[in-house]
């Protein structure tokens, strides 16, 4: 693969640079540059305001959701053009976090399964950031084992009535719409009785309760449904084929999460040049620190080239495949190790977390707290390793004793 721009790509890059130079919110740069993985640039309503303003500006000029069809608000850009855009957008990509679930997971699922009318109604405002989406999959008893969900949907004429509870729903408190998987048949085996919908989060019968996280933020929520009524026209896929529809979402989720994560290498390299070890040696000159930096560099490079390999596959018209799972497995662990080294270099100061007190604007403190979640969200390390073992390496499958049993006969299922 030739990593240099072709003449057409160079021309596209110049066009992107010139638009960004004239339009990017440069006054937000200091805040965006002080953010890091797990540490937001803005607090409270400012996140929503700045993210929405930037998304709308991009959309109005034709620079939002570049690879989408034009009729839904995209630009029909090639995968390579999308990468060029991401490279050039740089720190301003920090304003896209609220839209990842909509753009990266709900949109591909809607494009594959929603009616044309619904696509035209829902996708352009989603692309513009006017409407935010969340993903209602996990439940208290069903995360890795998503097919074990118990939120019940019952058909009532042209509508469905939904009752139950979801948990860990990122961004539900800001969301206008959601994608949801429910159990419509408790008699069938667990993968066969599921039905998938999109829903309006402002409907009666939905209660969102934020969860307080270890970092002090509340980015995810519990969501309760009491007799929520959903028109049948909002069903995605056939009744009972919610598992297949969910796989479309999950495959795109791993791609969206894996490619959106900052690796942390830039921060630790920068900090190692400022910090000193306990005996006063500049950290960057310490052999043990250098050894770890080299290791992080090798892993980051591996991630970069693995991403290029997957981009190259996409540019040849192939789907994001199971081999993408490796990116998140490596990134999650590396972020934790980078944060730990950053804190170790701060010695006892590493215990501080207040932004005014902690060294390096508390970036490694927040990175450590957030990196735990990376190893869980969108598939835990163990689940992703199972996928790699079974679907990439062709090893024998995990033992799944409840696969063909009626869901109602699985202990604790009801
Ligand atoms: C930051 C963050 C954001 C999230 N956002 C959302 C969201 O927006 N929407 C949503 O629906 N969900 C969301 N989730 C939930 C996430 O999808 C689940 O937490 C995840 O799938 C794991 O499920 P669980 O928490 O129930 O853990 P469990 O599935 O109970 O797993 C517990 C442990 O058992 C291990 N384990 C489970 N099964 C196996 C197996 N077969 N083989 C080996 N080990 C196994 C796991 O690896 C883990 O270590 C989010 C989670 C996080 C951390």
PDB file of C-alpha atoms in Angstrom, residues 79 103 264 318 346:
ATOM      1  CA  UNK A  79     -12.695   5.782   2.348  1.00  0.00           C
ATOM      2  CA  UNK A 103     -23.080   8.160  13.024  1.00  0.00           C
ATOM      3  CA  UNK A 264      -2.010   8.136  24.420  1.00  0.00           C
ATOM      4  CA  UNK A 318     -15.063  -5.358   1.753  1.00  0.00           C
ATOM      5  CA  UNK A 346       4.471  11.672  39.252  1.00  0.00           C
TER       6      UNK A 346
END
